[in-house]
Short mmCIF file of C-alpha atoms in Angstrom, two decimals:
data_model
loop_
_atom_site.label_atom_id
_atom_site.label_comp_id
_atom_site.label_asym_id
_atom_site.label_seq_id
_atom_site.Cartn_x
_atom_site.Cartn_y
_atom_site.Cartn_z
CA MET A 7 15.63 11.71 21.42
CA ILE A 8 17.08 10.51 18.12
CA MET A 9 17.86 6.99 19.32
CA ASP A 10 17.73 4.91 22.48
CA ILE A 11 19.11 1.39 22.95
CA GLN A 12 18.36 -1.13 25.66
CA SER A 13 20.00 -4.52 25.82
CA ASN A 14 19.45 -7.42 28.12
CA GLN A 15 21.08 -10.79 28.34
CA SER A 16 19.49 -13.83 29.91
CA ASP A 17 21.29 -16.72 31.61
CA ASN A 18 20.58 -19.05 28.67
CA GLY A 19 22.75 -16.97 26.31
CA VAL A 20 19.91 -15.13 24.60
CA ALA A 21 20.50 -11.40 24.27
CA THR A 22 17.97 -8.87 23.06
CA LEU A 23 18.79 -5.47 21.67
CA MET A 24 15.84 -3.08 21.61
CA ILE A 25 16.46 -0.03 19.43
CA GLU A 26 14.15 2.98 19.45
CA GLY A 27 14.36 5.92 17.04
CA GLU A 28 16.43 6.58 13.92
CA ILE A 29 19.51 4.62 12.84
CA ASP A 30 21.69 6.73 10.57
CA MET A 31 25.27 7.93 10.17
CA ASN A 32 24.92 9.82 13.46
CA THR A 33 23.66 6.95 15.58
CA CYS A 34 24.93 3.72 13.99
CA ALA A 35 28.11 3.71 16.11
CA GLN A 36 25.97 3.26 19.26
CA VAL A 37 24.29 0.22 17.70
CA GLN A 38 27.69 -1.15 16.70
CA THR A 39 29.06 -0.72 20.25
CA HIS A 40 26.08 -2.50 21.81
CA LEU A 41 26.32 -5.35 19.30
CA MET A 42 30.05 -5.70 19.92
CA ASP A 43 29.41 -5.95 23.67
CA LEU A 44 26.87 -8.71 23.14
CA PHE A 45 29.26 -10.67 20.92
CA ASN A 46 32.08 -10.18 23.43
CA ASN A 47 29.80 -11.52 26.18
CA ASN A 48 29.53 -14.77 24.20
CA SER A 49 25.81 -14.54 23.55
CA LYS A 50 24.56 -17.60 21.71
CA VAL A 51 21.58 -15.80 20.19
CA ILE A 52 21.24 -12.09 19.50
CA ILE A 53 17.78 -10.77 18.76
CA VAL A 54 17.55 -7.23 17.43
CA ASP A 55 14.08 -5.79 18.01
CA LEU A 56 13.38 -3.09 15.40
CA SER A 57 9.72 -2.48 16.31
CA LYS A 58 10.43 1.10 17.40
CA VAL A 59 12.84 2.06 14.62
CA SER A 60 11.24 4.77 12.53
CA TYR A 61 14.11 5.23 10.09
CA ILE A 62 17.17 3.38 8.84
CA ASP A 63 19.67 4.36 6.15
CA SER A 64 22.61 2.60 4.52
CA PHE A 65 24.81 3.21 7.58
CA GLY A 66 22.25 1.43 9.77
CA ILE A 67 21.97 -1.40 7.26
CA ALA A 68 25.77 -1.67 7.11
CA THR A 69 25.89 -1.97 10.91
CA LEU A 70 23.38 -4.82 10.86
CA VAL A 71 25.28 -6.52 8.01
CA GLU A 72 28.41 -6.24 10.12
CA GLY A 73 26.54 -7.88 13.01
CA LEU A 74 25.51 -10.68 10.69
CA GLN A 75 29.11 -11.20 9.61
CA TRP A 76 30.29 -11.27 13.25
CA SER A 77 27.61 -13.86 13.98
CA HIS A 78 28.97 -16.11 11.22
CA ASN A 79 32.48 -15.77 12.65
CA ASN A 80 31.30 -16.40 16.25
CA ASN A 81 28.82 -19.17 15.52
CA THR A 82 26.08 -17.00 17.03
CA LYS A 83 22.50 -16.76 15.82
CA PHE A 84 21.65 -13.21 14.73
CA ARG A 85 17.96 -12.53 14.27
CA LEU A 86 15.96 -9.40 13.45
CA THR A 87 12.37 -8.96 14.56
CA SER A 88 9.37 -6.69 14.15
CA LEU A 89 10.50 -4.57 11.21
CA THR A 90 8.38 -1.42 10.84
CA PRO A 91 7.05 -0.63 7.33
CA ALA A 92 9.71 2.08 6.91
CA VAL A 93 12.52 -0.32 7.76
CA LYS A 94 11.00 -3.13 5.71
CA ASP A 95 10.88 -0.88 2.65
CA VAL A 96 14.61 -0.10 2.91
CA PHE A 97 15.37 -3.83 3.31
CA ASN A 98 13.29 -4.50 0.20
CA ILE A 99 15.11 -1.90 -1.89
CA ALA A 100 18.44 -3.34 -0.71
CA ASN A 101 17.17 -6.85 -1.45
CA LEU A 102 18.16 -8.01 2.03
CA GLN A 103 14.95 -9.72 3.13
CA THR A 104 16.41 -13.17 2.55
CA VAL A 105 19.92 -12.39 3.77
CA PHE A 106 18.86 -11.94 7.41
CA GLU A 107 16.72 -14.21 9.57
CA ILE A 108 13.69 -11.96 10.07
CA PHE A 109 10.78 -12.72 12.43
CA ASP A 110 7.49 -11.04 13.21
CA SER A 111 8.13 -10.85 16.97
CA PRO A 112 10.87 -11.57 19.54
CA GLU A 113 8.80 -14.59 20.67
CA ASP A 114 8.82 -15.98 17.12
CA ALA A 115 12.57 -15.39 16.94
CA LEU A 116 13.04 -17.70 19.93
CA LYS A 117 11.15 -20.57 18.37
CA GLY A 118 13.12 -23.53 17.11
CA LEU A 119 16.32 -22.72 18.96
CA MET B 4 4.76 26.92 -10.82
CA THR B 5 7.99 25.71 -9.26
CA GLU B 6 8.57 26.33 -5.56
CA SER B 7 12.10 26.27 -4.20
CA VAL B 8 13.42 25.97 -0.68
CA LYS B 9 17.08 26.34 0.28
CA LEU B 10 18.68 24.71 3.28
CA THR B 11 22.29 24.81 4.44
CA ILE B 12 23.52 22.48 7.18
CA PRO B 13 27.00 21.97 8.64
CA SER B 14 28.65 18.70 7.63
CA ASP B 15 27.88 17.22 11.06
CA PRO B 16 25.87 13.96 11.08
CA LYS B 17 23.71 15.31 13.90
CA TYR B 18 22.02 17.64 11.38
CA LEU B 19 20.95 14.82 9.05
CA SER B 20 17.80 14.26 11.06
CA LEU B 21 16.87 17.94 10.68
CA ALA B 22 17.37 17.78 6.89
CA ARG B 23 15.20 14.66 6.72
CA LYS B 24 12.39 16.32 8.65
CA ILE B 25 12.43 19.35 6.36
CA VAL B 26 12.32 17.22 3.20
CA TYR B 27 9.51 15.16 4.69
CA HIS B 28 7.40 18.24 5.47
CA LEU B 29 8.06 19.80 2.08
CA LEU B 30 6.83 16.68 0.31
CA ILE B 31 3.85 16.12 2.61
CA ASN B 32 2.75 19.72 2.02
CA HIS B 33 3.06 19.11 -1.71
CA ASP B 34 0.62 16.20 -1.48
CA VAL B 35 3.23 13.61 -2.48
CA SER B 36 2.05 10.14 -1.53
CA LYS B 37 3.26 8.74 1.78
CA GLU B 38 4.58 5.64 0.04
CA ILE B 39 7.24 7.51 -1.93
CA ILE B 40 8.18 10.24 0.60
CA PRO B 41 10.41 8.04 2.83
CA ARG B 42 12.34 6.94 -0.27
CA LEU B 43 12.98 10.52 -1.39
CA VAL B 44 13.99 11.47 2.15
CA LEU B 45 16.39 8.50 2.14
CA CYS B 46 18.07 9.77 -1.04
CA VAL B 47 18.73 13.22 0.44
CA ASP B 48 20.08 11.62 3.63
CA GLU B 49 22.34 9.26 1.69
CA ALA B 50 23.71 12.05 -0.49
CA CYS B 51 24.53 14.23 2.54
CA SER B 52 26.07 11.28 4.42
CA ASN B 53 28.32 10.54 1.43
CA ILE B 54 29.42 14.18 1.30
CA ILE B 55 30.29 14.12 5.02
CA LYS B 56 32.16 10.81 4.75
CA TYR B 57 33.93 11.15 1.41
CA GLY B 58 33.75 14.82 0.35
CA TYR B 59 34.61 16.36 3.71
CA ASN B 60 36.37 13.29 5.13
CA GLY B 61 34.39 13.50 8.38
CA CYS B 62 35.10 17.21 8.98
CA ARG B 63 32.00 18.58 10.74
CA ASP B 64 32.01 22.31 10.08
CA GLN B 65 31.80 22.52 6.30
CA PRO B 66 28.69 23.64 4.40
CA ILE B 67 26.23 21.38 2.65
CA GLU B 68 23.88 23.55 0.58
CA MET B 69 20.61 22.07 -0.61
CA THR B 70 17.97 23.45 -2.95
CA PHE B 71 14.69 21.57 -3.17
CA SER B 72 12.48 22.45 -6.13
CA LEU B 73 8.95 21.19 -6.41
CA ALA B 74 6.69 21.51 -9.39
CA GLU B 75 3.35 19.85 -9.94
CA ASP B 76 4.84 16.55 -11.00
CA PHE B 77 8.53 17.01 -10.44
CA PHE B 78 10.96 16.99 -7.47
CA GLU B 79 14.51 18.16 -7.94
CA VAL B 80 17.26 18.27 -5.32
CA LYS B 81 20.55 20.06 -5.84
CA ILE B 82 23.23 19.46 -3.23
CA ARG B 83 26.40 21.50 -3.33
CA ASP B 84 29.52 20.79 -1.33
CA TYR B 85 33.02 22.26 -1.36
CA GLY B 86 34.90 19.14 -0.40
CA LYS B 87 37.09 16.67 -2.21
CA GLN B 88 35.97 16.06 -5.75
CA CYS B 89 35.64 12.57 -7.01
CA ASP B 90 35.34 11.31 -10.53
CA SER B 91 31.69 10.41 -11.05
CA ARG B 92 32.88 7.30 -12.88
CA ASP B 93 34.34 6.17 -9.54
CA ILE B 94 31.00 6.51 -7.74
CA LYS B 95 29.73 3.01 -8.10
CA PRO B 96 26.97 1.31 -6.14
CA ARG B 97 28.04 -2.00 -4.72
CA PRO B 98 26.70 -5.02 -6.63
CA ILE B 99 23.47 -5.88 -4.83
CA HIS B 100 24.33 -9.58 -4.56
CA GLU B 101 27.38 -8.73 -2.44
CA VAL B 102 26.34 -8.66 1.20
CA LYS B 103 28.83 -6.31 2.78
CA PRO B 104 28.75 -2.91 4.46
CA GLY B 105 29.26 0.13 2.23
CA GLY B 106 28.21 1.31 -1.21
CA LEU B 107 24.53 0.94 -0.48
CA GLY B 108 23.77 4.67 -0.33
CA THR B 109 24.65 5.22 -3.98
CA TYR B 110 22.66 2.14 -4.88
CA PHE B 111 19.58 3.55 -3.11
CA ILE B 112 19.92 6.90 -4.91
CA ASN B 113 20.26 5.25 -8.32
CA GLU B 114 17.35 2.90 -7.65
CA ILE B 115 14.93 5.55 -6.38
CA MET B 116 15.71 8.67 -8.40
CA ASP B 117 14.99 9.02 -12.12
CA GLU B 118 18.03 11.19 -12.87
CA VAL B 119 21.29 11.52 -10.95
CA ASN B 120 24.12 13.77 -12.03
CA TYR B 121 27.41 14.61 -10.32
CA CYS B 122 28.97 17.79 -11.68
CA THR B 123 32.57 18.52 -10.71
CA ASN B 124 33.11 21.17 -13.38
CA ARG B 125 34.04 23.80 -10.79
CA GLU B 126 37.03 24.84 -8.78
CA LYS B 127 35.97 23.11 -5.58
CA GLY B 128 33.48 20.47 -4.60
CA THR B 129 30.58 18.84 -6.37
CA LEU B 130 27.05 19.71 -7.40
CA LEU B 131 24.80 16.68 -7.19
CA THR B 132 21.45 16.94 -8.95
CA MET B 133 18.76 14.32 -8.34
CA CYS B 134 15.35 14.37 -10.02
CA LYS B 135 12.19 12.38 -9.46
CA ASN B 136 9.15 12.45 -11.69
CA LEU B 137 6.15 12.68 -9.36
CA LYS B 138 3.55 11.90 -12.00
CA GLY B 139 1.34 9.30 -10.38
CA GLU B 140 3.08 9.80 -7.03
CA LEU B 141 0.80 12.57 -5.74
CA ALA B 142 -1.66 11.40 -3.10
CA SER B 143 -4.59 12.87 -5.05
CA ALA B 144 -3.54 10.99 -8.22
CA ARG B 145 -3.30 7.76 -6.25
CA ARG B 146 -6.78 8.28 -4.81
CA GLU B 147 -8.15 8.75 -8.35
CA ILE B 148 -6.43 5.57 -9.55
CA GLY B 149 -7.59 3.68 -6.46
#
């Protein structure tokens, strides 16, 4: 398994995307498709759980940046949670820590909504 | 003594994971610290992804030839492709303050590697050479400092 994605959407408009594995040029299209579905379903909040992502490259980052841009256009909250050290390091190099709303856990990401 | 390993993969994104694993194991076996290994792996991945996307225009059956050379305090990667050549002056990382998809791979390579050179002085394709000084990056050296 290179990557697995599970998404669920609750009645209150909160959708969670749980990604497991490696996000790279080979797998980023799957993430993009799932994100697009969640935006099309009019989710009010999209939480992307990265706790099981062992690797991300610039294609994965670009997909998340795209999600962020869609969220601005759709007035949706787009939040990332539980970044692994490997993912956090790539975010740091790209200087993106302050661009996204990043939380320690999905529970924290739901606070203050 | 310099040790070299050669690896050729088809220009299919599904082989990127394999290339990453090989680079990871090479560096781990060379006692490179675990802090820097993921960054070096990222550079190889980004270079190959750029070749697939721009050099081979998404074509999946073209060769990407890699040579990894490791000396005591030195890691060099040569990546040869036979795709579309581009002027190295056109290979620009995106300005980091611009939050938009694309251009990040080149930025990562330039940030992480000490030397990066694109050579198009050949009939076809490009030879990319990336070097990283490992002085202070070996796990044993870090233990001594710590």
